[in-house]
Short mmCIF file of C-alpha atoms and ligand atoms in Angstrom, two decimals:
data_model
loop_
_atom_site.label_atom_id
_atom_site.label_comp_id
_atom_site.label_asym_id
_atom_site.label_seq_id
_atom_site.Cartn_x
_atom_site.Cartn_y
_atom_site.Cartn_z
CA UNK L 662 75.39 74.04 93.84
CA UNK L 663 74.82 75.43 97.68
CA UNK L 664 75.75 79.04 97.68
CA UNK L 665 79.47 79.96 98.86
CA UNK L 666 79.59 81.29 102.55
CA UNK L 667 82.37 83.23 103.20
CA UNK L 668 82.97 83.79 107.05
CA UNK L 669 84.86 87.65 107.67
CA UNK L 670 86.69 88.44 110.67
CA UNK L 671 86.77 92.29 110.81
CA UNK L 672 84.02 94.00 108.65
CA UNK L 673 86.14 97.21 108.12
CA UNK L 674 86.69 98.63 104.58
CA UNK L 675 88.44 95.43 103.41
CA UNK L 676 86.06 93.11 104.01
CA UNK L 677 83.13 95.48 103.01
CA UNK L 678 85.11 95.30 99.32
CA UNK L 679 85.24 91.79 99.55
CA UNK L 680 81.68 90.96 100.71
CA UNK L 681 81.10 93.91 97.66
CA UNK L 682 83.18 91.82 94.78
CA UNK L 683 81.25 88.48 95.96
CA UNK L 684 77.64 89.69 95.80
CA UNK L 685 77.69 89.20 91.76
CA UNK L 686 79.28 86.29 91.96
CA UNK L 687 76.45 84.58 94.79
CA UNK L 688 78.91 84.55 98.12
CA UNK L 689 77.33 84.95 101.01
CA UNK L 690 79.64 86.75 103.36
CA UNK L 691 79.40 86.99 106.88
CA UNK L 692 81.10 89.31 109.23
CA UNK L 693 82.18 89.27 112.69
CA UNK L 694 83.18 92.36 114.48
CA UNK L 695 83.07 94.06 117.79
CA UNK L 696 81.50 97.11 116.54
CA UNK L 697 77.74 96.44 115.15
CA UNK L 698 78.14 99.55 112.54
CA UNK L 699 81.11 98.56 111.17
CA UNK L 700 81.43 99.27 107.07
CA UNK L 701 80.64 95.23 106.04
CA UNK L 702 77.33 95.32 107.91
CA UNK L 703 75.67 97.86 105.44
CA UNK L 704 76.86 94.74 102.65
CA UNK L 705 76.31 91.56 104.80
CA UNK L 706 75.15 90.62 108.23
CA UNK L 707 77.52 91.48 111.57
CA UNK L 708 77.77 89.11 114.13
CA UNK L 709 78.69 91.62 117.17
CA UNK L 710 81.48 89.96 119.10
CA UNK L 711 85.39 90.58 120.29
CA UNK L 712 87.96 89.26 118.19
CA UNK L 713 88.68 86.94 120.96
CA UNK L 714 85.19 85.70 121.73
CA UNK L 715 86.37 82.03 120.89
CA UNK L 716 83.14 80.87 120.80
CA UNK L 717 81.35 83.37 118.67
CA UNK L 718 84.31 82.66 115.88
CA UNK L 719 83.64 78.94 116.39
CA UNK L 720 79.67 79.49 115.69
CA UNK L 721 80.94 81.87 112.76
CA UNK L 722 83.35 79.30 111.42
CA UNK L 723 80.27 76.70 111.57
CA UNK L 724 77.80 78.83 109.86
CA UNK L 725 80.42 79.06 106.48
CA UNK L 726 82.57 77.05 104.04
CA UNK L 727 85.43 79.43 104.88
CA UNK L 728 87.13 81.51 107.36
CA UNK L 729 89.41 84.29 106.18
CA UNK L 730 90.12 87.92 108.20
CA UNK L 731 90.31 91.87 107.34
CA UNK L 732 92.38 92.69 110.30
CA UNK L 733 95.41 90.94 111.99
CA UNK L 734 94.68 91.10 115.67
CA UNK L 735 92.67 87.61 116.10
CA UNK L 736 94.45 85.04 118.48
CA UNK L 737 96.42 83.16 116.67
CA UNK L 738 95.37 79.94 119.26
CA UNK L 739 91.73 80.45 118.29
CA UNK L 740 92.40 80.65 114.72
CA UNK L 741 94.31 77.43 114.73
CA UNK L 742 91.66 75.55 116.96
CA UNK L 743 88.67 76.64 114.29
CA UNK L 744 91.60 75.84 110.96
CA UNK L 745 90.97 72.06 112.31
CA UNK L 746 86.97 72.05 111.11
CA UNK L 747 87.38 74.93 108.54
CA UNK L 748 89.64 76.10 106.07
CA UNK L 749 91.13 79.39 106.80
CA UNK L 750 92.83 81.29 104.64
CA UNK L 751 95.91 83.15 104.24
CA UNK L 752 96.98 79.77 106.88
CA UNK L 753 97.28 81.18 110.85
CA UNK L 754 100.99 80.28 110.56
CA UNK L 755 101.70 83.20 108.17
CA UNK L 756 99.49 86.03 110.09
CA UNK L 757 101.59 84.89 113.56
CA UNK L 758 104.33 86.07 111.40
CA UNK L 759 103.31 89.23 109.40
CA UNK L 760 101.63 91.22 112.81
CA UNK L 761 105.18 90.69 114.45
CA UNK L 762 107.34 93.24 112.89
CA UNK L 763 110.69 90.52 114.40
CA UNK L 764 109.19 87.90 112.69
CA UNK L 765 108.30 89.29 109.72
CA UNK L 766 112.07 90.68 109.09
CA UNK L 767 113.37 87.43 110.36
CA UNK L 768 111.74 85.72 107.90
CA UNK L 769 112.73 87.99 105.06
CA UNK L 770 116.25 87.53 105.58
CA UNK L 771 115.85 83.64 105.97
CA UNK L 772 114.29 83.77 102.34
CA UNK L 773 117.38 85.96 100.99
CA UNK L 774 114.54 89.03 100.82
CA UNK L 775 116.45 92.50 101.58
CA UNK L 776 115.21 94.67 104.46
CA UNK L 777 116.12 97.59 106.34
CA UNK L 778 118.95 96.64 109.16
CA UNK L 779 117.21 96.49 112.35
CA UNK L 780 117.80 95.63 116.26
CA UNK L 781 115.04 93.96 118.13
CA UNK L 782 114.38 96.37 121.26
CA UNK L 783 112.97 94.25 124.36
CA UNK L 784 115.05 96.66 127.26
CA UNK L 785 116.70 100.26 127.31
CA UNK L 786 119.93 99.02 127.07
CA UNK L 787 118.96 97.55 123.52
CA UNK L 788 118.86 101.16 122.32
CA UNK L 789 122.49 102.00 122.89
CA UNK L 790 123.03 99.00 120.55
CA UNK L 791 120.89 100.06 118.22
CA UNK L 792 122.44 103.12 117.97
CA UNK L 793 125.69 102.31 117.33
CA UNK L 794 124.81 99.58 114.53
CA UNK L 795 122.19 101.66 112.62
CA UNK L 796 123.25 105.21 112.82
CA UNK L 797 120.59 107.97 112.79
CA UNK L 798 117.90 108.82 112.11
CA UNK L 799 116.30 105.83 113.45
CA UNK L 800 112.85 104.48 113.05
CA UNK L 801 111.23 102.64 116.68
CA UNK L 802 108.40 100.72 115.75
CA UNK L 803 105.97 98.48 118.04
CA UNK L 804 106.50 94.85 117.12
CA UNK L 805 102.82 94.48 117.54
CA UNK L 806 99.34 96.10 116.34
CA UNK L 807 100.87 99.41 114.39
CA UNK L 808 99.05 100.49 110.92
CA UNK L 809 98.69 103.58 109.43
CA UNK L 810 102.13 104.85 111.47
CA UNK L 811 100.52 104.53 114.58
CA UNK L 812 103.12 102.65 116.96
CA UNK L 813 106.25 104.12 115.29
CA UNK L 814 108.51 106.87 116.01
CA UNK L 815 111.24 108.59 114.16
CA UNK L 816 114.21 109.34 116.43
CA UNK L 817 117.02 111.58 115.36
CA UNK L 818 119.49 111.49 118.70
CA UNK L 819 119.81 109.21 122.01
CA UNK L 820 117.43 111.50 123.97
CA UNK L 821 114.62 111.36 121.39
CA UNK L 822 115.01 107.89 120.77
CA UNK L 823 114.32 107.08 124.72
CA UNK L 824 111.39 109.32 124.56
CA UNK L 825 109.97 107.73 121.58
CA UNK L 826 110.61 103.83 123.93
CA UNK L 827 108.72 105.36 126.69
CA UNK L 828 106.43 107.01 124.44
CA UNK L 829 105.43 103.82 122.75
CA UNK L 830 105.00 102.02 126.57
CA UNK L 831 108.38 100.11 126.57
CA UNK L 832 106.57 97.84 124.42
CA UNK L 833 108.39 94.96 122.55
CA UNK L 834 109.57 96.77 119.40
CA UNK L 835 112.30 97.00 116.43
CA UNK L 836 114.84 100.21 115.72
CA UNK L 837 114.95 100.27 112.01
CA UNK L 838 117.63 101.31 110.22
CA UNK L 839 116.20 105.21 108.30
CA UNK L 840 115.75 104.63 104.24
CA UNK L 841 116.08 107.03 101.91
CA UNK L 842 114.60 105.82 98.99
CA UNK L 843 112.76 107.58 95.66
CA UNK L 844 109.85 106.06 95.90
CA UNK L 845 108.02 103.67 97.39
CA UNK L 846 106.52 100.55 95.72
CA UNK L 847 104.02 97.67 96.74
CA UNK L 848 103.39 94.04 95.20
CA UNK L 849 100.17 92.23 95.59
CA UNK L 850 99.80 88.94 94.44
CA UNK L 851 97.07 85.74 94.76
CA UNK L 852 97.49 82.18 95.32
CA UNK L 853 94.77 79.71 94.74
CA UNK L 854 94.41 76.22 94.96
CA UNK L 855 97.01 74.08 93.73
CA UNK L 856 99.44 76.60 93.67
CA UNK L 857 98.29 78.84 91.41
CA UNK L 858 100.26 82.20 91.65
CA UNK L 859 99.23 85.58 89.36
CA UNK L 860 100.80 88.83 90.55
CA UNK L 861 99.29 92.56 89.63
CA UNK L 862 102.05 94.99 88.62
CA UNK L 863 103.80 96.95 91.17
CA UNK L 864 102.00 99.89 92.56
CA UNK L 865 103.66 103.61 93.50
CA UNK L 866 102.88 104.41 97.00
CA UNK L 867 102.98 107.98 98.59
CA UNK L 868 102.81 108.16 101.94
CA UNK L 869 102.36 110.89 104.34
CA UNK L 870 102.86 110.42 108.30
CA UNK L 871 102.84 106.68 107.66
CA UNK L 872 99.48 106.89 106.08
CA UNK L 873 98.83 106.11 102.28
CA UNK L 874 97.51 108.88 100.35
CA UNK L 875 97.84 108.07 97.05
CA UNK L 876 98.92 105.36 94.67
CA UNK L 877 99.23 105.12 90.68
CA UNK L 878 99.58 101.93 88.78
CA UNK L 879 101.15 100.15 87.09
CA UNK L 880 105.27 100.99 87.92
CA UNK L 881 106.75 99.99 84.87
CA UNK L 882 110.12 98.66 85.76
CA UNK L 883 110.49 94.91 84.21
CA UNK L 884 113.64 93.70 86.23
CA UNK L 885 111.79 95.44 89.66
CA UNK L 886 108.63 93.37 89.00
CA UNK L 887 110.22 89.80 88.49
CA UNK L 888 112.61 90.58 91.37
CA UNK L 889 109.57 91.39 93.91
CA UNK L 890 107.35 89.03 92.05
CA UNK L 891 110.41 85.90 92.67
CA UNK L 892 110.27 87.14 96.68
CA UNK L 893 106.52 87.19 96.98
CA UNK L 894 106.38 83.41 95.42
CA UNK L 895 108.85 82.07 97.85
CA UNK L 896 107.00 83.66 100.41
CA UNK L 897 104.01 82.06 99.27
CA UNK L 898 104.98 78.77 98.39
CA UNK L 899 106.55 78.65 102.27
CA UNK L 900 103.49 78.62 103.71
CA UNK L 901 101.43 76.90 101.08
CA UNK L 902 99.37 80.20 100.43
CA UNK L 903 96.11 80.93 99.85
CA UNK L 904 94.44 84.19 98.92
CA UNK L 905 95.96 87.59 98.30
CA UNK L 906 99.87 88.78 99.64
CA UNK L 907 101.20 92.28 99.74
CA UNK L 908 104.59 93.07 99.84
CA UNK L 909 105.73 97.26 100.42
CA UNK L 910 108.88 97.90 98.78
CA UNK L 911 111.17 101.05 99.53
CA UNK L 912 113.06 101.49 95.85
CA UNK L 913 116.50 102.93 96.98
CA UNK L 914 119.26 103.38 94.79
CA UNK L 915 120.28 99.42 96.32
CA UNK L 916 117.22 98.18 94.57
CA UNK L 917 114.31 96.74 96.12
CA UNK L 918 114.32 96.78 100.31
CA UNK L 919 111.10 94.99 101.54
CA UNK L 920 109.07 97.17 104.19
CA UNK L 921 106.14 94.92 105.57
CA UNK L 922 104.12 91.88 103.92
CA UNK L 923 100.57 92.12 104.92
CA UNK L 924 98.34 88.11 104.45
CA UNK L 925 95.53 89.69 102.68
CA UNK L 926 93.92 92.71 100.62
CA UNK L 927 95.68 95.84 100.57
CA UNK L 928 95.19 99.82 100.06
CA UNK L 929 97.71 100.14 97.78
CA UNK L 930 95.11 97.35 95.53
CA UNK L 931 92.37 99.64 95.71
CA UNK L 932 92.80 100.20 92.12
CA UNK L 933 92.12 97.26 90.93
CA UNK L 934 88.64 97.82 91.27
CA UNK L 935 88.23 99.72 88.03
CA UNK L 936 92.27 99.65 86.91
CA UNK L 937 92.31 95.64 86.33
CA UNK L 938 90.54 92.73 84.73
CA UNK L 939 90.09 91.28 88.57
CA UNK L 940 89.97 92.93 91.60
CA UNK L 941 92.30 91.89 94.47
CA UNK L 942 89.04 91.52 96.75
CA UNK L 943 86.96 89.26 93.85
CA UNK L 944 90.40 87.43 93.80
CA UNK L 945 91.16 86.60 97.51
CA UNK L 946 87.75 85.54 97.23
CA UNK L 947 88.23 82.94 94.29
CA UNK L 948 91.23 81.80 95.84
CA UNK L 949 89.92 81.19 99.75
CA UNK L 950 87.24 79.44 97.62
CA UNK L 951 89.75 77.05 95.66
CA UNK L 952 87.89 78.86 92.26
CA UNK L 953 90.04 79.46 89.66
CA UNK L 954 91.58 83.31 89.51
CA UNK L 955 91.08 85.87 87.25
CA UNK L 956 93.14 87.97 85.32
CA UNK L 957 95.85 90.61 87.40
CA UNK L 958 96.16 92.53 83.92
CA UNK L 959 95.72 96.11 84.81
CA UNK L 960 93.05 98.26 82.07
CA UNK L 961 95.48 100.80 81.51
CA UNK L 962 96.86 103.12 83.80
CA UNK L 963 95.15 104.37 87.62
CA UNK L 964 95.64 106.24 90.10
CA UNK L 965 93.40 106.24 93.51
CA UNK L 966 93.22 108.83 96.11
CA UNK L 967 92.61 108.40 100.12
CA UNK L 968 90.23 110.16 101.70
CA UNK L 969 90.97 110.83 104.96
CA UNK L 970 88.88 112.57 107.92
CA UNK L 971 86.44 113.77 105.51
CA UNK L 972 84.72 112.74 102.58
CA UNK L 973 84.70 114.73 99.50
CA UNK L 974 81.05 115.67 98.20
CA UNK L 975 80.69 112.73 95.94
CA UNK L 976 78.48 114.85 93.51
CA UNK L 977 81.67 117.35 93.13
CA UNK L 978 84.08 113.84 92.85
CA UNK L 979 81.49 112.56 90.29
CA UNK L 980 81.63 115.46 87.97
CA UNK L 981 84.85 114.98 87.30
CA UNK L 982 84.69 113.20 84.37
CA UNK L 983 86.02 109.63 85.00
CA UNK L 984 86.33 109.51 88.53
CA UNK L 985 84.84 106.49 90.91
CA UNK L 986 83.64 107.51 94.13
CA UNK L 987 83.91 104.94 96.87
CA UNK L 988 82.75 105.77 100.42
CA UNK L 989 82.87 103.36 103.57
CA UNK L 990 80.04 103.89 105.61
CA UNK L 991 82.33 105.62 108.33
CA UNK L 992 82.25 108.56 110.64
CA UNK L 993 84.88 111.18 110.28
CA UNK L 994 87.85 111.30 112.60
CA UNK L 995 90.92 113.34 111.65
CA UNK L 996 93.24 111.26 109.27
CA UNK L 997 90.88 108.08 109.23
CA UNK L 998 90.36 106.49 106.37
CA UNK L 999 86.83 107.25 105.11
CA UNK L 1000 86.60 106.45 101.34
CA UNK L 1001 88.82 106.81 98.47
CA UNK L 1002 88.45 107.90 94.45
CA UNK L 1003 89.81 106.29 91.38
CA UNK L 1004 90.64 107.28 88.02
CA UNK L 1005 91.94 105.18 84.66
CA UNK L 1006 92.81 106.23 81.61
CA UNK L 1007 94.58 104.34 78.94
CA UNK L 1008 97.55 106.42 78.42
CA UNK L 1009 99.80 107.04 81.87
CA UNK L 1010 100.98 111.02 81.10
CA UNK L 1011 96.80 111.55 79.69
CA UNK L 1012 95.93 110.32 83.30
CA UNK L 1013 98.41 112.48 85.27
CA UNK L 1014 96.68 115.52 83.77
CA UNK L 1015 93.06 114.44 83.91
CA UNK L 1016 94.21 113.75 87.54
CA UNK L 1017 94.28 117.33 88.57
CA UNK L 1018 91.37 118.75 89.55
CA UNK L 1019 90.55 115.49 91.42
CA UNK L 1020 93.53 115.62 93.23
CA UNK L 1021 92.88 119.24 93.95
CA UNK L 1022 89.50 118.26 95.33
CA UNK L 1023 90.63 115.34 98.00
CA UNK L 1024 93.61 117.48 99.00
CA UNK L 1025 91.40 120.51 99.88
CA UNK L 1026 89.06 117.80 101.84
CA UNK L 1027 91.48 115.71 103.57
CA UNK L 1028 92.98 116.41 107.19
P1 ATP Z 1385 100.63 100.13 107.24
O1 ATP Z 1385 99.42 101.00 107.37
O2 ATP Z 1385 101.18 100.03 105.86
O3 ATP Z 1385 100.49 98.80 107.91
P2 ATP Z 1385 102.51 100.65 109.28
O4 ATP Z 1385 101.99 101.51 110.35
O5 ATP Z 1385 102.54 99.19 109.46
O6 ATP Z 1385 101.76 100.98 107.98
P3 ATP Z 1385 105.08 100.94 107.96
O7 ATP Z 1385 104.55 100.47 106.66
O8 ATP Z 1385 106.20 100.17 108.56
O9 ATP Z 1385 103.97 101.13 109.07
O10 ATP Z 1385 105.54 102.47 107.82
C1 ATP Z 1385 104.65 103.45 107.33
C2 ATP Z 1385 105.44 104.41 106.43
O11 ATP Z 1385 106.48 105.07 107.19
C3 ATP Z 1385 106.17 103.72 105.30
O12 ATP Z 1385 105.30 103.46 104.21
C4 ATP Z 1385 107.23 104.76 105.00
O13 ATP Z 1385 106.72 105.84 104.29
C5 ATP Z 1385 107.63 105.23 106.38
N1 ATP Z 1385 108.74 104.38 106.91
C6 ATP Z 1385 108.62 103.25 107.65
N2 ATP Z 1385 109.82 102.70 107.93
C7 ATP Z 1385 110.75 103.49 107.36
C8 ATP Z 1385 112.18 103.46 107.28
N3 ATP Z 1385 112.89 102.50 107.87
N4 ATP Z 1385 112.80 104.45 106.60
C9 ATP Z 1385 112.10 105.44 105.99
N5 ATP Z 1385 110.75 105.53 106.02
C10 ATP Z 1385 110.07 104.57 106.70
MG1 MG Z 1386 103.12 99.83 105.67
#
């Protein structure tokens, strides 16, 4: 058999885990990316090109059997164009849809999916509306291109909620009705070929300034997991899916209220590495590739720490006894994301204690 190819748009962290989970199994992955030290080129070769450079993607999508992405800012024209000689996966259609915050919540109230009540902001007078139909506090984000916070402002009166408009350049955006929920919770599941769905069980999420810090898996909650795991397979069998879905969940005393869906690998997965039978990166991989998936059962209980703006000294991570040490290949910059750690132990309350001096460590590193 002629070794995979696997064609990456984006070599950041994600796609370095990917091209990572395929090198035992023989894919060749192949990156492009605009920036020629990104963290996938110490795994597999960078091709050094804009995300919009259609013709570098269309000599990338000749050069492999299949086209998939780490990041969400490709033209979705170009994407289409190249779907016509090779498959790519999670489908354009759905990535048009989940890097438009309108979209995305228009589409989970089509599929009966509760969200946070929003107004779509295109003009200063949609504020006033907003206003009076959400209430405060209210949460502006940027319809397009926000992660890690970044595009989104929390507004508690008229005055701060024009700042945060002008603030975030007028841009087309939402105002988001303010949850207050206990926790937060994500879903990640994979579709392969013909329709194959597994899901992973729901991971707890803490967040701080819209960045993930730390998650621990699984949530036990059996009527919470089919509910979310019902949502995420209508939203994959409307697009004929393929590869891995996240769903981020507030939990509010209303139940499940869906944040965001994201088309591919996801932080809050990071776990999975060591914390489940299959990785979420080995299986996007296996689905993309129409292989059958492996198992979402998780190997007891884990928890995985960000490391953000500096990394830890892996020597003091490593004598912790259990941790996993996972570093990108990235310069520090305050709050980016530079690495994170892992820990699983069979027994959930056994981890939360074995957890402390590790999270100790990370919290005394990160800034
Ligand atoms: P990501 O890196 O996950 O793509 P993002 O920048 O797209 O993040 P969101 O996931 O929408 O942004 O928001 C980041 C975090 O901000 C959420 O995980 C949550 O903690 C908080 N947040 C967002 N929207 C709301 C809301 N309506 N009410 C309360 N908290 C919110
Ligand atoms: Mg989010």
């Amino acid at each position: 058999m002629a070794t995979p190819r696997v064609g990456i748009i984006g070599a950041g962290q994600l796609g370095r885990m990917m091209a990572l989970a395929g090198y035992p199994l023989g894919i060749d992955c192949l990156f492009l990316d605009s920036a020629p030290d990104a963290p996938g080129g110490q795994i597999a070769p960078i091709r050094c090109a804009a995300f919009d450079d259609a013709e570098a993607l269309g000599a990338l999508a000749g050069a492999v059997d299949v086209l998939t992405y780490d990041i969400e800012n490709v033209p979705i024209g170009i994407l289409d164009r190249l779907a016509e000689d090779v498959p790519v996966f999670p489908q354009p259609q759905v990535l048009a849809v989940a890097r438009d915050r309108l979209a995305e919540k228009r589409l989970f109230s089509e599929l009966g999916i509760p969200t946070a009540a929003f107004v779509p902001v295109g003009d200063e007078r949609d504020l006033d509306r907003a206003a009076e139909s959400l209430g405060w506090p209210i949460v502006l984000k940027r319809r397009r291109m926000g992660y890690d916070g970044r595009g989104q402002r929390v507004a508690k009166d008229s005055g701060r909620l024009a700042r945060a408009w002008r603030e975030l350049d007028e841009a087309p955006a939402i105002a988001e009705q303010w949850m207050n929920f206990d926790r937060e919770l994500s879903l990640i599941g994979v579709s392969g070929a013909d329709g194959a769905l597994m899901f992973y069980p729901l991971s707890e999420n803490v967040h701080r300034d819209g960045i993930l810090i730390s998650t621990v898996a699984p949530y036990e909650d059996e009527v919470l997991q089919r509910t979310a795991e019902r949502w995420l397979s209508e939203l994959m069998r409307r697009y004929d899916y393929r590869g891995v879905l996240t769903v981020e969940f507030f939990h509010t005393d209303a139940g499940l209220i869906a944040n965001e869906f994201a088309p591919r690998v996801h932080n809050s997965g990071h776990w999975t590495i060591e914390g489940a039978e299959t990785s979420q990166f080995e299986n996007h991989l296996r689905a993309i590739l129409g292989w059958p998936l492996g198992a979402t059962a998780p190997r007891g209980h884990a928890a995985m720490f960000n490391m953000l703006g500096k990394l830890a000294d892996p020597a003091r991570v490593l004598a912790i006894a259990g941790a996993h040490f996972h570093g990108y290949g990235k310069r520090p910059r305050p709050a980016r994301k530079l690495g994170h750690c892992t820990m699983v132990d069979a027994d959930r309350d056994r981890l939360l204690a074995r957890l402390a001096p590790l999270r100790a460590l990370i919290a005394k590193t990160n800034y």
